[in-house]
Coordinates of C-alpha atoms in Angstrom, one line a residue:
M12 CA -19.4 47.7 -1.6
V13 CA -16.9 44.9 -1.9
E14 CA -17.6 42.1 0.4
I15 CA -14.4 40.3 1.9
K16 CA -14.9 37.4 4.2
Y17 CA -12.7 34.8 6.1
V18 CA -13.1 31.0 5.7
P19 CA -11.3 28.8 8.0
T20 CA -9.1 26.0 6.6
I21 CA -6.0 23.9 7.2
C22 CA -2.6 24.4 5.3
P23 CA -2.3 21.9 2.5
Y24 CA 1.5 21.3 2.8
C25 CA 3.4 19.6 5.6
G26 CA 1.9 17.3 8.2
T27 CA 1.9 20.0 11.0
G28 CA -1.7 21.0 10.2
C29 CA -1.7 24.8 10.7
G30 CA -5.0 26.7 10.7
L31 CA -5.5 29.4 8.1
N32 CA -8.3 31.7 7.0
F33 CA -8.9 32.1 3.3
V34 CA -9.5 35.7 2.3
V35 CA -12.4 35.7 0.0
K36 CA -13.2 38.6 -2.3
D37 CA -16.0 38.4 -5.0
D38 CA -16.3 34.7 -4.2
K39 CA -12.6 34.1 -5.1
I40 CA -9.7 33.2 -2.8
V41 CA -7.3 36.2 -2.9
G42 CA -5.1 35.6 0.2
V43 CA -4.7 33.9 3.5
E44 CA -4.6 35.2 7.1
P45 CA -3.3 33.0 10.1
Y46 CA -6.1 31.5 12.2
K47 CA -5.3 33.2 15.6
R48 CA -7.2 30.7 17.7
H49 CA -5.9 27.5 16.0
P50 CA -4.3 25.2 18.6
V51 CA -1.4 24.1 16.3
N52 CA 0.1 27.4 14.9
E53 CA -1.4 29.9 17.3
G54 CA -1.6 32.6 14.6
K55 CA 1.7 32.0 13.1
V56 CA 2.5 30.6 9.6
C57 CA 5.5 29.7 7.4
P58 CA 6.2 31.0 3.9
K59 CA 4.3 28.2 2.3
G60 CA 1.3 28.8 4.6
N61 CA 1.4 32.6 3.7
F62 CA 1.8 32.3 0.0
G63 CA 1.0 28.7 -0.9
Y64 CA -2.6 29.7 -1.9
E65 CA -1.4 31.3 -5.2
F66 CA -1.8 28.1 -7.2
I67 CA -5.4 27.8 -6.7
N68 CA -6.7 30.1 -9.4
R69 CA -3.8 29.6 -11.8
E70 CA -4.8 29.6 -15.5
D71 CA -3.5 26.2 -16.2
R72 CA -6.1 24.4 -14.0
L73 CA -7.5 21.4 -15.6
T74 CA -11.1 22.1 -16.4
T75 CA -12.0 19.5 -19.1
P76 CA -11.5 15.8 -19.1
L77 CA -8.8 14.6 -21.5
I78 CA -8.5 11.4 -23.5
K79 CA -5.3 10.4 -25.2
E80 CA -5.4 9.2 -28.8
N81 CA -2.4 8.4 -31.0
G82 CA -0.2 10.0 -28.3
E83 CA -2.0 13.2 -28.2
F84 CA -4.7 14.5 -25.7
R85 CA -8.0 15.7 -26.9
E86 CA -10.8 17.3 -24.9
A87 CA -13.8 15.0 -24.0
S88 CA -17.1 15.4 -22.3
W89 CA -17.5 14.1 -18.8
D90 CA -19.9 11.4 -19.9
E91 CA -17.4 10.1 -22.5
A92 CA -14.5 10.1 -20.0
L93 CA -16.4 8.5 -17.2
D94 CA -17.9 5.7 -19.4
L95 CA -14.5 5.0 -20.9
V96 CA -12.9 4.8 -17.4
A97 CA -15.8 2.7 -15.9
N98 CA -16.0 0.3 -18.8
K99 CA -12.2 -0.4 -18.6
L100 CA -12.3 -0.9 -14.8
K101 CA -15.2 -3.2 -15.0
E102 CA -13.8 -5.2 -17.9
V103 CA -10.4 -5.8 -16.2
S104 CA -11.7 -6.2 -12.6
D105 CA -14.5 -8.7 -13.8
D106 CA -11.6 -10.8 -15.3
D107 CA -9.2 -10.4 -12.3
P108 CA -9.5 -7.7 -9.5
N109 CA -5.8 -8.1 -8.9
K110 CA -5.0 -6.5 -12.2
V111 CA -6.5 -3.2 -11.0
G112 CA -4.8 -0.8 -8.7
F113 CA -5.5 2.6 -6.9
Y114 CA -3.3 5.3 -5.5
A115 CA -5.1 7.5 -3.1
C116 CA -4.2 11.1 -2.5
A117 CA -2.5 12.0 0.8
R118 CA -3.1 15.7 0.1
S119 CA -6.9 15.3 -0.1
P120 CA -9.5 15.6 2.6
N121 CA -10.4 12.4 4.5
E122 CA -13.8 12.0 2.7
N123 CA -12.1 11.9 -0.7
I124 CA -9.6 9.3 0.4
Y125 CA -12.2 7.2 2.0
I126 CA -14.2 7.2 -1.3
T127 CA -11.1 6.3 -3.2
Q128 CA -10.6 3.1 -1.3
K129 CA -14.3 2.3 -1.4
L130 CA -14.2 2.7 -5.2
A131 CA -11.4 0.1 -5.3
R132 CA -13.0 -2.4 -2.9
V133 CA -16.7 -2.0 -3.8
A134 CA -16.6 -1.3 -7.4
C135 CA -13.5 -3.3 -8.4
G136 CA -13.4 -5.9 -5.6
T137 CA -9.6 -5.3 -5.1
Q138 CA -7.6 -4.7 -2.0
N139 CA -4.9 -3.1 -4.2
V140 CA -5.1 0.5 -2.8
D141 CA -2.2 2.4 -1.2
H142 CA -0.7 5.9 -1.0
C143 CA 2.6 7.7 -0.6
A144 CA 3.0 6.9 3.1
R145 CA 4.4 3.6 1.7
I146 CA 7.6 5.5 0.7
C147 CA 7.7 8.0 3.5
H148 CA 5.9 7.1 6.8
G149 CA 4.8 3.6 6.1
P150 CA 7.6 2.5 8.4
T151 CA 6.0 4.6 11.2
V152 CA 2.6 2.9 10.9
A153 CA 4.3 -0.6 10.7
G154 CA 6.9 0.0 13.5
L155 CA 4.8 1.8 16.0
A156 CA 1.8 -0.7 15.4
T157 CA 4.2 -3.5 16.2
T158 CA 5.6 -2.0 19.3
F159 CA 2.8 0.1 20.7
G160 CA -0.2 -1.3 18.8
S161 CA -1.0 2.0 17.1
G162 CA 0.9 3.6 14.3
A163 CA 0.4 7.1 15.4
M164 CA 2.2 10.1 17.2
T165 CA 1.9 9.3 20.9
N166 CA 1.6 12.9 22.1
G167 CA 0.1 16.2 21.0
F168 CA 2.2 18.8 19.5
D169 CA 2.1 21.1 22.6
S170 CA 3.4 18.2 24.8
I171 CA 6.9 18.9 23.5
K172 CA 7.0 22.2 25.3
E173 CA 7.0 20.2 28.6
A174 CA 9.9 18.0 27.7
D175 CA 13.2 18.2 29.7
Y176 CA 15.2 16.5 26.9
I177 CA 14.4 16.3 23.2
F178 CA 16.1 13.6 21.1
C179 CA 15.5 14.8 17.5
I180 CA 16.8 12.3 14.9
G181 CA 16.4 12.5 11.1
S182 CA 14.1 15.5 11.4
N183 CA 14.8 19.0 10.0
N184 CA 11.9 20.8 11.5
M185 CA 12.8 24.4 10.8
E186 CA 12.5 23.7 7.1
A187 CA 10.1 20.7 6.8
H188 CA 7.8 21.4 9.7
P189 CA 8.5 25.1 10.6
L190 CA 5.6 25.6 13.1
F191 CA 6.6 22.5 15.0
G192 CA 10.1 23.8 15.0
R193 CA 8.8 26.9 16.7
K194 CA 7.5 24.6 19.5
L195 CA 11.0 23.2 19.9
I196 CA 12.3 26.7 20.4
Q197 CA 9.5 27.3 23.0
A198 CA 10.5 24.0 24.7
Q199 CA 14.1 25.2 24.9
K200 CA 13.0 28.5 26.4
N201 CA 11.2 26.4 29.1
G202 CA 14.5 24.7 29.9
A203 CA 14.6 21.6 27.6
K204 CA 17.9 20.5 26.0
L205 CA 17.5 19.9 22.2
V206 CA 19.8 17.4 20.8
V207 CA 19.8 16.9 17.0
L208 CA 21.2 13.9 15.3
D209 CA 21.5 14.1 11.5
P210 CA 24.1 13.4 8.8
R211 CA 23.7 16.9 7.5
Y212 CA 24.1 20.2 9.4
T213 CA 20.6 21.5 8.9
P214 CA 18.8 24.7 10.0
T215 CA 17.4 22.6 12.8
A216 CA 20.9 21.5 13.8
K217 CA 21.8 25.2 14.1
I218 CA 19.3 25.9 16.8
A219 CA 20.2 22.8 18.8
D220 CA 21.9 22.7 22.2
E221 CA 24.1 19.9 20.8
Y222 CA 24.3 18.7 17.2
V223 CA 25.6 15.1 16.6
Q224 CA 26.7 14.2 13.1
F225 CA 26.5 10.4 12.2
K226 CA 26.8 8.1 9.3
T227 CA 23.5 7.6 7.5
G228 CA 21.8 4.4 7.7
T229 CA 23.3 3.5 11.2
D230 CA 20.3 4.5 13.4
V231 CA 19.7 1.0 14.8
A232 CA 23.3 0.5 15.8
L233 CA 23.2 3.9 17.5
M234 CA 20.1 3.3 19.6
N235 CA 21.1 -0.3 20.4
G236 CA 24.4 1.1 21.7
M237 CA 22.4 3.7 23.9
I238 CA 20.1 1.0 25.2
K239 CA 23.1 -1.1 26.1
V240 CA 24.6 2.0 28.0
I241 CA 21.3 2.6 29.8
I242 CA 21.1 -1.1 31.0
D243 CA 24.8 -1.3 32.0
N244 CA 24.3 1.8 34.2
D245 CA 21.1 0.5 35.6
L246 CA 19.1 3.5 34.3
Q247 CA 16.1 1.6 32.8
D248 CA 12.7 1.9 34.3
D249 CA 12.2 -1.5 35.9
E250 CA 8.6 -1.0 37.0
F251 CA 7.4 0.2 33.7
I252 CA 9.2 -2.6 31.9
K253 CA 7.7 -5.2 34.3
N254 CA 4.1 -3.9 34.4
R255 CA 3.7 -2.7 30.8
T256 CA 6.0 -4.4 28.4
K257 CA 7.2 -7.7 27.1
G258 CA 10.2 -9.0 25.3
F259 CA 12.8 -7.1 27.3
D260 CA 15.0 -10.1 27.9
E261 CA 15.4 -10.7 24.1
L262 CA 16.3 -7.0 23.7
K263 CA 18.8 -7.1 26.5
E264 CA 20.5 -10.1 25.0
T265 CA 20.6 -8.7 21.5
V266 CA 22.2 -5.2 22.5
Q267 CA 25.1 -6.9 24.4
K268 CA 27.2 -7.0 21.2
Y269 CA 26.7 -3.2 20.6
D270 CA 29.5 -1.9 22.9
L271 CA 30.6 1.7 22.5
E272 CA 33.7 1.0 20.4
T273 CA 31.7 -1.1 18.0
V274 CA 28.8 1.3 17.7
S275 CA 31.3 4.2 17.3
E276 CA 32.9 2.4 14.4
I277 CA 29.6 1.8 12.7
T278 CA 28.1 5.3 13.4
H279 CA 31.2 7.5 13.3
I280 CA 30.2 9.1 16.6
A281 CA 32.7 9.1 19.3
P282 CA 32.2 6.6 22.2
E283 CA 31.9 9.3 24.9
V284 CA 29.3 11.1 22.9
I285 CA 27.2 8.0 22.5
E286 CA 27.5 7.3 26.2
E287 CA 26.5 11.0 27.0
L288 CA 23.4 10.8 24.8
A289 CA 22.2 7.6 26.5
I290 CA 22.8 8.7 30.0
E291 CA 21.1 12.2 29.5
Y292 CA 18.1 10.7 27.8
A293 CA 17.6 8.1 30.6
K294 CA 18.2 10.5 33.4
A295 CA 15.8 13.1 32.1
D296 CA 12.4 13.2 33.9
K297 CA 10.6 13.8 30.7
A298 CA 12.4 12.8 27.5
A299 CA 10.8 13.1 24.0
I300 CA 11.9 11.5 20.8
V301 CA 11.1 13.4 17.5
Y302 CA 11.8 12.0 14.1
S303 CA 10.6 12.2 10.5
L304 CA 11.5 10.9 7.0
G305 CA 15.3 10.9 7.9
I306 CA 14.8 7.6 9.7
T307 CA 11.9 6.2 7.8
E308 CA 13.1 6.4 4.3
H309 CA 15.4 3.5 4.4
S310 CA 15.2 -0.2 3.5
H311 CA 15.2 -0.8 7.3
G312 CA 12.9 2.2 8.2
A313 CA 10.5 0.2 10.4
D314 CA 13.5 -1.1 12.4
N315 CA 14.6 2.5 13.0
V316 CA 11.1 3.4 14.2
M317 CA 10.9 0.4 16.4
S318 CA 14.3 1.3 18.0
T319 CA 12.9 4.7 19.0
A320 CA 10.0 2.8 20.7
N321 CA 12.5 0.5 22.4
L322 CA 14.3 3.5 23.9
A323 CA 11.0 5.2 25.2
M324 CA 9.7 2.0 26.7
L325 CA 13.1 1.1 28.3
T326 CA 13.1 4.4 30.2
G327 CA 9.3 4.8 30.8
N328 CA 9.2 7.8 28.5
I329 CA 5.7 7.0 27.2
G330 CA 2.1 7.9 28.2
R331 CA 3.1 11.2 29.8
E332 CA 3.1 14.8 28.8
G333 CA 6.6 15.8 27.6
T334 CA 7.6 12.4 26.6
G335 CA 6.8 9.9 23.8
V336 CA 7.7 8.9 20.3
N337 CA 6.7 11.7 17.9
P338 CA 6.8 11.2 14.2
L339 CA 6.2 14.2 12.1
R340 CA 4.2 13.3 9.0
G341 CA 5.5 14.3 5.5
Q342 CA 2.3 15.4 3.6
N343 CA -0.6 17.2 5.1
N344 CA -2.9 14.3 5.2
V345 CA -0.7 11.2 5.0
Q346 CA -2.0 10.2 8.6
G347 CA -5.5 10.7 7.3
A348 CA -4.9 8.5 4.3
C349 CA -3.7 5.7 6.6
D350 CA -6.7 6.3 8.9
M351 CA -9.1 6.1 6.0
G352 CA -8.1 2.7 5.0
A353 CA -6.1 3.7 1.8
L354 CA -3.8 0.8 2.6
P355 CA -3.7 -2.7 1.1
S356 CA -3.6 -4.3 4.6
D357 CA -6.1 -2.0 6.4
Y358 CA -9.7 -0.9 6.2
V359 CA -10.7 2.5 7.5
G360 CA -9.8 2.9 11.2
Y361 CA -6.9 0.3 10.9
R362 CA -9.2 -2.7 10.9
K363 CA -7.2 -5.5 9.4
V364 CA -7.8 -7.0 6.0
A365 CA -6.2 -10.3 7.0
D366 CA -8.7 -10.7 9.9
Q367 CA -11.4 -12.9 8.5
E368 CA -14.1 -11.6 10.9
T369 CA -13.2 -7.9 9.9
T370 CA -13.4 -8.6 6.3
D371 CA -16.7 -10.4 6.8
W372 CA -18.0 -7.4 8.4
F373 CA -17.1 -5.1 5.5
N374 CA -18.4 -7.5 2.9
E375 CA -21.7 -7.4 4.6
Y376 CA -21.6 -3.6 5.1
Y377 CA -20.5 -2.9 1.6
G378 CA -22.2 -5.8 -0.2
T379 CA -18.9 -7.2 -1.6
N380 CA -17.0 -10.4 -1.6
L381 CA -13.5 -9.1 -0.8
P382 CA -10.7 -11.6 0.1
A383 CA -9.2 -11.5 3.6
K384 CA -5.9 -11.1 2.0
P385 CA -3.9 -7.8 1.7
G386 CA -3.5 -6.4 -1.7
L387 CA -0.5 -5.0 -3.4
T388 CA 1.5 -2.0 -1.9
L389 CA 2.2 1.1 -4.0
V390 CA 5.7 -0.4 -4.8
E391 CA 4.4 -3.7 -5.7
M392 CA 1.6 -2.2 -8.0
M393 CA 4.3 -0.3 -10.0
N394 CA 6.4 -3.5 -10.2
A395 CA 3.5 -5.5 -11.3
A396 CA 2.6 -2.9 -13.9
H397 CA 6.2 -3.1 -15.2
A398 CA 5.9 -6.9 -15.5
G399 CA 2.7 -6.7 -17.3
D400 CA 0.6 -8.1 -14.3
L401 CA -1.3 -4.9 -13.5
K402 CA -3.4 -3.7 -16.3
V403 CA -5.1 -0.5 -15.0
L404 CA -3.9 2.0 -12.5
Y405 CA -6.1 4.8 -11.1
I406 CA -4.0 7.7 -9.6
H407 CA -5.8 10.2 -7.5
G408 CA -3.7 13.3 -6.8
E409 CA -0.2 11.6 -6.7
D410 CA 2.7 12.2 -8.9
P411 CA 5.0 9.2 -9.0
V412 CA 6.8 10.2 -12.1
L413 CA 8.2 13.2 -10.2
S414 CA 8.5 11.6 -6.7
D415 CA 9.6 7.9 -7.3
A416 CA 13.3 7.2 -7.0
D417 CA 13.7 5.3 -10.2
I418 CA 11.8 7.6 -12.7
K419 CA 12.8 5.4 -15.7
H420 CA 11.2 2.4 -14.1
T421 CA 8.1 4.3 -13.3
K422 CA 7.7 5.6 -16.8
E423 CA 8.2 2.2 -18.2
A424 CA 5.7 0.7 -15.8
L425 CA 3.0 3.3 -16.6
A426 CA 3.6 2.9 -20.3
N427 CA 3.0 -0.8 -20.1
L428 CA -0.5 -0.3 -18.6
D429 CA -3.7 -0.8 -20.6
M430 CA -5.0 2.3 -19.1
L431 CA -3.6 5.0 -16.7
I432 CA -6.3 7.2 -15.2
V433 CA -5.1 10.4 -13.4
Q434 CA -7.4 12.7 -11.3
E435 CA -5.7 15.9 -10.8
L436 CA -5.7 19.8 -10.6
F437 CA -2.9 20.3 -13.1
M438 CA -1.1 18.6 -15.9
T439 CA 1.5 17.0 -13.7
D440 CA 4.4 14.8 -15.0
T441 CA 2.2 11.7 -14.2
A442 CA -0.8 13.2 -15.9
Q443 CA 1.2 13.7 -19.1
C444 CA 1.6 9.8 -19.1
A445 CA -2.1 9.2 -18.6
D446 CA -4.7 7.8 -21.1
V447 CA -7.5 9.6 -19.3
V448 CA -7.2 12.8 -17.2
L449 CA -10.2 13.8 -14.9
P450 CA -10.0 17.4 -13.6
A451 CA -10.9 17.6 -10.0
A452 CA -11.7 20.2 -7.4
G453 CA -8.9 21.6 -5.1
W454 CA -8.2 23.1 -1.9
G455 CA -10.7 25.5 -0.7
E456 CA -13.3 24.2 -3.2
Q457 CA -14.5 21.1 -1.4
C458 CA -15.0 19.5 2.0
L459 CA -14.0 21.3 5.1
H460 CA -15.2 24.8 4.7
K461 CA -15.7 25.8 1.0
A462 CA -14.2 29.2 0.1
Q463 CA -15.0 29.2 -3.6
E464 CA -16.5 27.1 -6.3
P465 CA -14.3 24.9 -8.4
P466 CA -13.5 26.3 -11.9
E467 CA -16.2 25.5 -14.4
G468 CA -15.7 22.0 -15.8
A469 CA -13.9 20.5 -12.7
M470 CA -15.8 18.1 -10.4
L471 CA -15.6 17.2 -6.8
D472 CA -13.3 14.2 -6.2
W473 CA -15.9 12.0 -4.5
K474 CA -18.6 12.9 -7.0
I475 CA -16.1 11.7 -9.9
M476 CA -15.8 8.3 -8.1
E477 CA -19.4 8.1 -7.3
E478 CA -20.2 8.4 -11.0
I479 CA -17.6 5.8 -12.0
A480 CA -19.0 3.3 -9.4
V481 CA -22.5 3.8 -10.7
R482 CA -21.5 3.3 -14.3
M483 CA -19.7 0.1 -13.2
G484 CA -23.0 -1.3 -11.9
V485 CA -22.9 -0.3 -8.2
P486 CA -26.4 0.7 -7.1
R487 CA -26.4 4.4 -6.7
E488 CA -27.9 4.1 -3.3
K489 CA -24.8 2.4 -2.1
F490 CA -22.5 5.0 -3.4
H491 CA -24.5 8.3 -3.3
Y492 CA -23.8 11.1 -0.9
E493 CA -25.4 14.6 -0.7
S494 CA -22.4 16.1 1.1
A495 CA -19.0 15.4 2.6
E496 CA -20.7 15.3 6.0
E497 CA -22.8 12.2 4.8
I498 CA -19.4 10.5 3.9
F499 CA -18.0 11.2 7.4
E500 CA -21.1 9.7 8.9
E501 CA -20.3 6.4 7.0
I502 CA -16.8 6.7 8.2
R503 CA -18.0 6.9 11.8
E504 CA -20.0 3.7 11.3
C505 CA -17.1 1.8 9.9
A506 CA -14.2 2.9 12.2
P507 CA -14.7 2.8 16.1
I508 CA -11.9 5.2 16.5
F509 CA -13.9 7.9 14.8
A510 CA -17.4 7.1 16.3
G511 CA -17.4 9.9 18.8
M512 CA -16.6 12.6 16.2
N513 CA -19.4 14.6 14.6
R514 CA -19.6 17.8 12.6
E515 CA -20.5 19.8 15.7
R516 CA -17.3 18.7 17.5
L517 CA -15.2 19.1 14.4
D518 CA -16.4 22.6 13.7
T519 CA -15.0 23.9 17.0
P520 CA -11.6 25.5 17.1
E521 CA -10.4 23.1 19.7
A522 CA -8.4 20.1 18.7
L523 CA -10.0 16.6 18.5
H524 CA -7.9 13.5 18.4
W525 CA -8.6 9.8 17.8
P526 CA -9.3 7.4 19.3
C527 CA -12.6 9.0 20.0
P528 CA -15.0 6.1 20.7
S529 CA -18.1 8.1 21.8
V530 CA -19.4 11.6 21.7
D531 CA -18.7 12.3 25.4
D532 CA -15.2 11.1 25.2
P533 CA -12.6 14.1 25.6
C534 CA -10.6 12.6 22.7
Q535 CA -7.2 13.9 24.1
P536 CA -4.0 13.6 22.2
L537 CA -2.0 11.6 24.8
M538 CA -1.8 8.0 24.0
H539 CA -0.8 4.8 25.9
K540 CA -1.3 6.6 29.2
D541 CA -2.3 3.4 31.2
K542 CA -1.9 0.7 28.5
F543 CA -0.7 0.2 24.9
A544 CA -3.1 -0.4 22.1
H545 CA -2.3 -4.2 21.8
P546 CA -5.1 -6.5 23.0
D547 CA -3.2 -7.4 26.1
G548 CA -2.2 -3.7 26.7
L549 CA 1.4 -4.4 26.7
G550 CA 4.2 -2.8 24.6
I551 CA 6.4 -5.1 22.8
F552 CA 10.2 -4.6 22.8
Q553 CA 11.8 -5.7 19.5
A554 CA 15.3 -7.2 19.3
L555 CA 16.8 -5.6 16.3
E556 CA 20.1 -6.0 14.5
H557 CA 22.0 -3.2 12.7
R558 CA 21.5 -4.0 8.9
G559 CA 22.6 -0.8 7.3
P560 CA 21.7 0.5 3.8
V561 CA 21.0 -2.0 1.0
E562 CA 22.9 0.3 -1.5
V563 CA 26.3 1.6 -0.6
P564 CA 28.9 3.6 -2.4
D565 CA 31.4 1.8 -4.6
E566 CA 33.9 2.6 -7.3
E567 CA 31.2 3.1 -9.9
Y568 CA 28.9 5.2 -7.7
P569 CA 31.3 6.6 -5.1
L570 CA 28.9 9.3 -3.6
L571 CA 26.4 9.0 -0.9
L572 CA 23.4 11.2 -1.9
T573 CA 20.5 12.3 0.4
T574 CA 17.5 14.4 -0.3
T575 CA 16.1 17.2 1.8
R576 CA 13.3 19.8 1.8
V577 CA 13.6 23.5 1.4
L578 CA 11.5 26.1 3.3
F579 CA 9.9 27.6 0.3
H580 CA 8.9 24.5 -1.8
Y581 CA 6.9 21.5 -1.0
H582 CA 4.9 19.9 -3.7
A583 CA 5.9 20.7 -7.3
A584 CA 2.4 20.8 -8.8
M585 CA 1.6 23.5 -6.1
T586 CA 4.5 25.6 -4.8
R587 CA 6.1 25.8 -8.4
R588 CA 2.9 27.5 -9.3
C589 CA 3.1 30.1 -6.5
K590 CA 5.0 33.1 -7.9
T591 CA 6.1 34.4 -4.5
L592 CA 7.6 31.0 -3.4
D593 CA 9.1 30.3 -6.8
N594 CA 10.9 33.7 -6.7
E595 CA 12.6 32.6 -3.5
V596 CA 14.1 29.3 -4.9
K597 CA 13.7 29.1 -8.7
T598 CA 12.8 25.6 -9.8
G599 CA 12.8 26.1 -13.7

């Protein structure tokens, strides 16, 4: 008799976090079924959720460590590869920890990401650890932390269904986050007006009650203009501003120059449309802002994010269901990578590197001597490699050769390293540039609920890094774990926002949100209900000026290019290896 079982998991693509069940036959993943009780997707999935599992058991999975010699890869034993990596990391970090850098994987479970930053900080003594949020939602973390005190989405996904008015800017939900797009449709059926602002007419714009096209890079000017209209018409929430915010007078003074005609000229939106947007947003009982990479991936991305916060605080649309500022994350665990301290400025739980008391705590806990000085960002590490100032780069599950804007610069930087170490499932574009490739376990093979064993020869991510740390001289008892659960228990000790989460609570189908300071805390998704996350509890208005794009069309480069996502593809190393998805949109 053939045994088929279901193993619950989370979709590994966008940041919506849909629940799936692996269909497992003869101890191998053969399909997926929607998780009917999951609070995010309620039994529905998009094409990637349906067919995105097909990459898992591909024949081209990496199963043997590879070492490059004379420009060619050769197979190596795990001992040889791990010794080579550990010796080089130790040699360079002993000389200067600033010459070593780490990219964490925003597609990996929290436990793996935590261990990546721990390897950087404990074994190498460097704060040079970052991940791809830097070039997607880094502005969200920075912008919302500056205004609200916390760089996270302010409301749960279901909250949007209670909104009266939805201001969706720079977010193509129907392709990039389809199951959240479904919630927008549900909100419309409940009576909400959906307004989509985007330079492109997207599938999300097609479902909008109103679509507003505007010039890319003019978001701050647009929202400053809306703020001026709201203030001029006395539609601001004076009580909220007085009791829960500071910095309003500076904001009010700054926006005075953003009259309708000026903003119209900058944004290419008709003055009457700008005025209508402002008045409708301000008059709505429950107005929600939704955004994504369309406003963050700019040189002034943090300003764009802070402008959304200004709008929400001005009208009191924060701390209530149906309101808030709701960024939709790009990769499946980019929020978790920030949470886990894969940032040069933050330890796990957003405890600040620059705070001497915090760094002293981690030095005592880890047995390290880390400086209370932030390390290099992902962009700075690549630039340092290009300049010869970074000698070793350890890339865990990222593919910058494919995803970076300037591929030529990236390839030159990687070639300039003494050693590039890549920990991966497949021979990605970046792995092809590596000096050492370490084959890792993948989705369904580690953490969460394991559905199958990794292919013979591959190793669990955190086990790989444990072995490297020990070979570098870290006492095994300081870096040894019997399970992912043990790693999460350490995370709970290091990060108060996770202290109330335990395996028992995480194993239930109900959602659990941070901050969760104690096991009896309900850990609800609504943030900033009574106060903001700043020490004084106040939100901070930011007086911002329109700066516009750094690079603009000229005679030599007359075209303005923008990127997008398609429904059937997401991450090249994964969906291009899914036959059903690749048949829909051929990629090569």
